[in-house]
Coordinates of N, CA and C in Angstrom, one line a residue:
X1 N 70.9 78.9 47.8 CA 71.9 77.8 47.8 C 71.3 76.6 48.5
X2 N 70.7 76.8 49.6 CA 70.1 75.6 50.3 C 68.7 75.3 49.9
X3 N 68.2 76.1 49.0 CA 66.8 75.9 48.6 C 66.7 74.8 47.5
X4 N 67.6 73.9 47.3 CA 67.6 72.9 46.3 C 66.4 72.0 46.6
X5 N 65.6 71.8 45.5 CA 64.4 71.0 45.7 C 64.6 69.8 44.7
X6 N 64.4 68.6 45.2 CA 64.6 67.4 44.4 C 63.3 66.6 44.6
X7 N 62.5 66.5 43.5 CA 61.3 65.7 43.6 C 60.3 66.2 44.6
X8 N 60.3 67.5 44.8 CA 59.3 68.1 45.7 C 59.8 68.2 47.2
X9 N 60.9 67.6 47.5 CA 61.4 67.6 48.8 C 62.6 68.5 48.9
X10 N 62.7 69.2 50.0 CA 63.8 70.1 50.3 C 65.1 69.4 50.6
X11 N 66.2 69.6 49.9 CA 67.4 69.0 50.2 C 68.0 69.5 51.5
X12 N 68.6 68.7 52.4 CA 69.2 69.1 53.6 C 70.4 70.0 53.3
X13 N 70.5 71.1 54.0 CA 71.6 72.0 53.9 C 72.9 71.3 54.5
X14 N 74.0 71.5 53.8 CA 75.3 70.9 54.3 C 76.1 72.0 55.0
X15 N 76.5 71.7 56.2 CA 77.4 72.6 57.0 C 78.7 72.0 57.2
X16 N 79.8 72.7 56.8 CA 81.1 72.2 57.1 C 81.6 73.0 58.3
X17 N 82.0 72.2 59.3 CA 82.5 72.8 60.6 C 84.0 72.5 60.6
X18 N 84.8 73.6 60.6 CA 86.3 73.5 60.6 C 86.8 74.0 62.0
X19 N 87.2 73.0 62.8 CA 87.5 73.3 64.2 C 88.5 72.3 64.6
X20 N 89.6 72.7 65.3 CA 90.6 71.8 65.8 C 90.3 71.1 67.1
X21 N 89.2 71.5 67.7 CA 88.8 70.9 69.0 C 87.6 70.1 68.7
X22 N 87.7 68.8 68.8 CA 86.5 67.9 68.5 C 85.3 68.1 69.4
X23 N 85.6 68.5 70.6 CA 84.5 68.7 71.6 C 83.6 69.9 71.1
X24 N 84.3 70.9 70.6 CA 83.6 72.1 70.1 C 82.8 71.8 68.8
X25 N 83.4 71.0 67.9 CA 82.7 70.5 66.7 C 81.4 69.8 67.1
X26 N 81.6 68.9 68.1 CA 80.4 68.1 68.5 C 79.3 69.0 69.1
X27 N 79.7 70.0 69.9 CA 78.8 71.0 70.5 C 78.1 71.8 69.5
X28 N 78.8 72.2 68.5 CA 78.2 73.0 67.4 C 77.1 72.2 66.7
X29 N 77.4 70.9 66.4 CA 76.4 70.1 65.8 C 75.2 69.9 66.7
X30 N 75.4 69.7 68.0 CA 74.3 69.6 68.9 C 73.4 70.8 68.9
X31 N 74.1 72.0 69.0 CA 73.4 73.3 69.0 C 72.6 73.5 67.8
X32 N 73.0 72.9 66.6 CA 72.3 73.1 65.4 C 71.3 72.0 65.0
X33 N 71.1 71.1 65.9 CA 70.2 70.0 65.6 C 68.8 70.6 65.5
X34 N 67.9 69.9 64.8 CA 66.6 70.4 64.7 C 66.2 70.8 63.3
X35 N 67.2 71.1 62.4 CA 66.9 71.5 61.1 C 67.2 70.3 60.1
X36 N 67.7 69.2 60.6 CA 68.0 68.1 59.7 C 69.2 68.4 58.8
X37 N 70.2 69.2 59.3 CA 71.3 69.6 58.5 C 72.3 68.4 58.4
X38 N 73.0 68.4 57.3 CA 74.1 67.4 57.1 C 75.4 68.1 57.5
X39 N 76.2 67.4 58.4 CA 77.4 68.0 58.8 C 78.6 67.3 58.3
X40 N 79.6 68.0 57.9 CA 81.0 67.6 57.5 C 81.9 68.3 58.4
X41 N 83.0 67.7 58.9 CA 83.9 68.4 59.7 C 85.4 68.2 59.2
X42 N 86.2 69.1 59.7 CA 87.6 69.2 59.4 C 88.4 69.7 60.6
X43 N 89.6 69.2 60.8 CA 90.4 69.6 62.0 C 91.2 70.8 61.8
X44 N 91.3 71.3 60.6 CA 92.1 72.5 60.3 C 91.7 73.1 59.0
X45 N 92.2 74.3 58.7 CA 91.9 75.0 57.5 C 92.3 74.3 56.2
X46 N 93.4 73.6 56.2 CA 93.9 72.9 55.0 C 93.0 71.8 54.6
X47 N 92.6 71.0 55.6 CA 91.6 69.9 55.4 C 90.3 70.5 55.1
X48 N 89.9 71.6 55.8 CA 88.6 72.2 55.5 C 88.5 72.7 54.1
X49 N 89.6 73.2 53.5 CA 89.5 73.7 52.1 C 89.3 72.5 51.2
X50 N 90.0 71.4 51.4 CA 89.8 70.2 50.7 C 88.4 69.7 50.7
X51 N 87.9 69.6 52.0 CA 86.5 69.1 52.1 C 85.5 70.1 51.5
X52 N 85.7 71.4 51.6 CA 84.8 72.3 50.9 C 84.8 72.1 49.4
X53 N 85.9 71.8 48.8 CA 86.0 71.6 47.4 C 85.3 70.3 47.0
X54 N 85.4 69.3 47.9 CA 84.8 68.0 47.6 C 83.3 68.0 47.9
X55 N 82.9 68.7 49.0 CA 81.5 68.6 49.5 C 80.6 69.7 49.0
X56 N 81.1 70.9 48.7 CA 80.4 72.1 48.3 C 79.3 72.4 49.3
X57 N 79.7 72.7 50.5 CA 78.7 73.0 51.6 C 77.9 74.3 51.3
X58 N 76.8 74.3 52.0 CA 75.9 75.5 52.0 C 76.4 76.6 53.0
X59 N 77.1 76.2 54.0 CA 77.7 77.1 55.0 C 78.9 76.5 55.5
X60 N 79.9 77.4 55.8 CA 81.2 76.9 56.5 C 81.2 77.7 57.8
X61 N 81.4 77.0 58.9 CA 81.7 77.6 60.2 C 83.1 77.2 60.6
X62 N 83.9 78.2 60.8 CA 85.3 77.9 61.0 C 85.9 78.7 62.2
X63 N 86.7 77.9 63.0 CA 87.5 78.6 64.1 C 88.5 79.5 63.4
X64 N 89.0 80.4 64.1 CA 90.1 81.3 63.5 C 91.5 80.6 63.8
X65 N 91.7 80.3 65.1 CA 93.1 79.9 65.5 C 93.2 78.4 65.4
X66 N 93.8 77.9 64.3 CA 94.0 76.5 64.1 C 95.4 76.2 63.5
X67 N 95.9 75.0 63.6 CA 97.2 74.7 63.0 C 97.1 74.6 61.4
X68 N 98.1 74.7 60.7 CA 98.3 74.5 59.3 C 97.7 75.7 58.5
X69 N 96.4 76.0 58.7 CA 95.8 77.1 58.0 C 94.8 77.7 58.9
X70 N 94.9 78.9 59.2 CA 93.9 79.5 60.2 C 92.6 79.8 59.4
X71 N 91.6 80.2 60.2 CA 90.3 80.6 59.6 C 90.3 81.7 58.7
X72 N 91.1 82.7 58.9 CA 91.2 83.9 58.0 C 91.7 83.4 56.6
X73 N 92.8 82.6 56.6 CA 93.4 82.1 55.4 C 92.4 81.2 54.7
X74 N 91.7 80.4 55.4 CA 90.6 79.5 54.8 C 89.6 80.4 54.2
X75 N 89.1 81.4 54.8 CA 88.0 82.2 54.3 C 88.5 82.9 53.0
X76 N 89.7 83.4 53.0 CA 90.3 84.0 51.8 C 90.4 83.0 50.7
X77 N 90.8 81.8 51.0 CA 90.9 80.8 49.9 C 89.6 80.4 49.4
X78 N 88.5 80.4 50.2 CA 87.2 80.1 49.8 C 86.7 81.2 48.9
X79 N 86.9 82.5 49.3 CA 86.5 83.6 48.5 C 87.3 83.7 47.1
X80 N 88.5 83.1 47.1 CA 89.2 83.1 45.9 C 89.0 81.9 44.9
X81 N 88.1 81.0 45.4 CA 87.8 79.8 44.6 C 86.5 80.1 43.8
X82 N 86.5 80.1 42.5 CA 85.3 80.4 41.7 C 84.1 79.5 42.0
X83 N 84.3 78.3 42.4 CA 83.2 77.4 42.7 C 82.7 77.5 44.1
X84 N 83.4 78.2 45.0 CA 83.0 78.3 46.4 C 82.8 79.8 46.8
X85 N 83.2 80.7 46.0 CA 83.3 82.1 46.5 C 82.0 82.7 47.1
X86 N 80.9 82.1 46.8 CA 79.6 82.7 47.3 C 79.2 81.9 48.6
X87 N 79.9 80.9 49.0 CA 79.5 80.1 50.2 C 79.6 81.0 51.4
X88 N 78.5 81.0 52.1 CA 78.5 81.8 53.4 C 79.5 81.2 54.4
X89 N 80.2 82.1 55.0 CA 81.4 81.7 55.9 C 81.3 82.4 57.2
X90 N 81.2 81.6 58.3 CA 81.1 82.2 59.6 C 82.3 81.9 60.4
X91 N 83.0 82.9 61.0 CA 84.2 82.8 61.8 C 83.8 82.7 63.3
X92 N 84.4 81.8 64.0 CA 84.2 81.7 65.4 C 85.6 81.9 66.1
X93 N 85.7 82.7 67.1 CA 87.0 83.0 67.7 C 86.9 83.4 69.1
X94 N 88.0 83.2 69.8 CA 88.2 83.7 71.2 C 88.8 85.1 71.1
X95 N 89.3 85.5 69.9 CA 90.0 86.8 69.7 C 88.8 87.9 69.8
X96 N 89.0 88.8 70.7 CA 88.0 89.8 70.9 C 88.4 91.2 70.4
X97 N 89.5 91.4 69.8 CA 90.0 92.7 69.4 C 89.4 93.1 68.1
X98 N 89.3 94.4 67.9 CA 88.7 95.0 66.7 C 89.5 94.7 65.4
X99 N 90.8 94.5 65.6 CA 91.7 94.2 64.4 C 91.3 92.8 63.8
X100 N 91.0 91.9 64.7 CA 90.6 90.5 64.3 C 89.2 90.6 63.6
X101 N 88.3 91.3 64.2 CA 87.0 91.4 63.5 C 87.1 92.1 62.2
X102 N 88.0 93.1 62.1 CA 88.2 93.8 60.8 C 88.8 92.9 59.8
X103 N 89.8 92.1 60.2 CA 90.4 91.1 59.3 C 89.4 90.1 58.8
X104 N 88.5 89.7 59.7 CA 87.4 88.8 59.2 C 86.6 89.4 58.1
X105 N 86.2 90.7 58.3 CA 85.5 91.4 57.3 C 86.3 91.5 56.0
X106 N 87.6 91.8 56.1 CA 88.4 92.0 54.9 C 88.6 90.7 54.1
X107 N 88.6 89.5 54.8 CA 88.7 88.3 54.0 C 87.4 87.8 53.5
X108 N 86.3 88.4 53.9 CA 85.0 88.1 53.4 C 84.1 87.3 54.2
X109 N 84.3 87.2 55.5 CA 83.4 86.5 56.4 C 82.0 87.0 56.4
X110 N 81.0 86.2 56.3 CA 79.6 86.6 56.3 C 79.1 86.9 57.7
X111 N 79.8 86.3 58.7 CA 79.4 86.5 60.1 C 80.6 86.2 61.0
X112 N 80.6 86.8 62.2 CA 81.7 86.7 63.1 C 81.1 86.5 64.5
X113 N 81.4 85.4 65.1 CA 80.9 85.1 66.5 C 82.1 84.9 67.4
X114 N 82.0 85.4 68.6 CA 83.0 85.2 69.6 C 82.7 84.0 70.5
X115 N 83.8 83.3 70.9 CA 83.7 82.2 71.8 C 83.8 82.7 73.2
X116 N 83.2 82.2 74.2 CA 82.2 81.1 74.0 C 81.0 81.5 73.2
X117 N 80.5 80.7 72.3 CA 79.5 81.0 71.4 C 78.1 81.0 72.2
X118 N 77.3 82.0 72.0 CA 76.0 82.0 72.5 C 75.2 81.1 71.5
X119 N 74.5 80.1 72.1 CA 73.7 79.2 71.3 C 72.6 79.9 70.5
X120 N 72.0 80.9 71.2 CA 70.9 81.6 70.5 C 71.5 82.4 69.3
X121 N 72.6 83.1 69.5 CA 73.2 83.9 68.4 C 73.6 83.0 67.3
X122 N 74.2 81.8 67.6 CA 74.6 80.9 66.6 C 73.4 80.4 65.8
X123 N 72.4 79.9 66.5 CA 71.2 79.5 65.8 C 70.6 80.5 64.9
X124 N 70.5 81.7 65.5 CA 69.9 82.9 64.7 C 70.7 83.1 63.4
X125 N 72.0 83.2 63.5 CA 72.8 83.5 62.3 C 72.7 82.4 61.3
X126 N 72.8 81.2 61.8 CA 72.7 80.0 60.8 C 71.3 80.0 60.2
X127 N 70.3 80.2 61.0 CA 68.9 80.2 60.4 C 68.8 81.3 59.4
X128 N 69.3 82.5 59.7 CA 69.2 83.6 58.7 C 70.0 83.3 57.4
X129 N 71.2 82.8 57.6 CA 72.1 82.6 56.4 C 71.5 81.5 55.5
X130 N 71.0 80.4 56.1 CA 70.4 79.3 55.4 C 68.9 79.4 55.1
X131 N 68.3 80.5 55.6 CA 66.9 80.7 55.4 C 66.1 79.5 55.9
X132 N 66.4 79.1 57.1 CA 65.7 78.0 57.7 C 64.5 78.4 58.5
X133 N 63.5 77.5 58.7 CA 62.4 77.9 59.5 C 62.7 77.9 61.0
X134 N 61.9 78.7 61.7 CA 62.1 78.7 63.2 C 61.9 77.3 63.7
X135 N 62.7 76.9 64.7 CA 62.7 75.6 65.3 C 62.6 75.7 66.8
X136 N 61.8 74.8 67.4 CA 61.7 74.8 68.8 C 62.8 73.8 69.3
X137 N 63.5 74.2 70.3 CA 64.6 73.3 70.9 C 64.2 72.8 72.2

């Protein structure tokens, strides 16, 4: 997905961050600097779904607990959209119970990280999903 090559140059992977707390959105972008990623953000799942359909991201990182449409519903909607169903989807949440993790798997999340997010775990999962080179921070 992210291996698009145009004129011999690798196209920057696009990451959609769906998070209702702007500070966390900004932190995630800072944590993922170094690969030249393009970021798009959305304040809730409903806007996130709209932006995903418009932008066709290479990865979606979404909070679970948000107003209007939560991350579980967003993930299910992405999986149900024929143009987006293969998009890797990472859920971030402060929910630590097994039922929430199971629900994430059931709706089709590619990865599930707990808040507060470990920077190393986030970078590792994003690098693996997007097949990015190792980067020194």
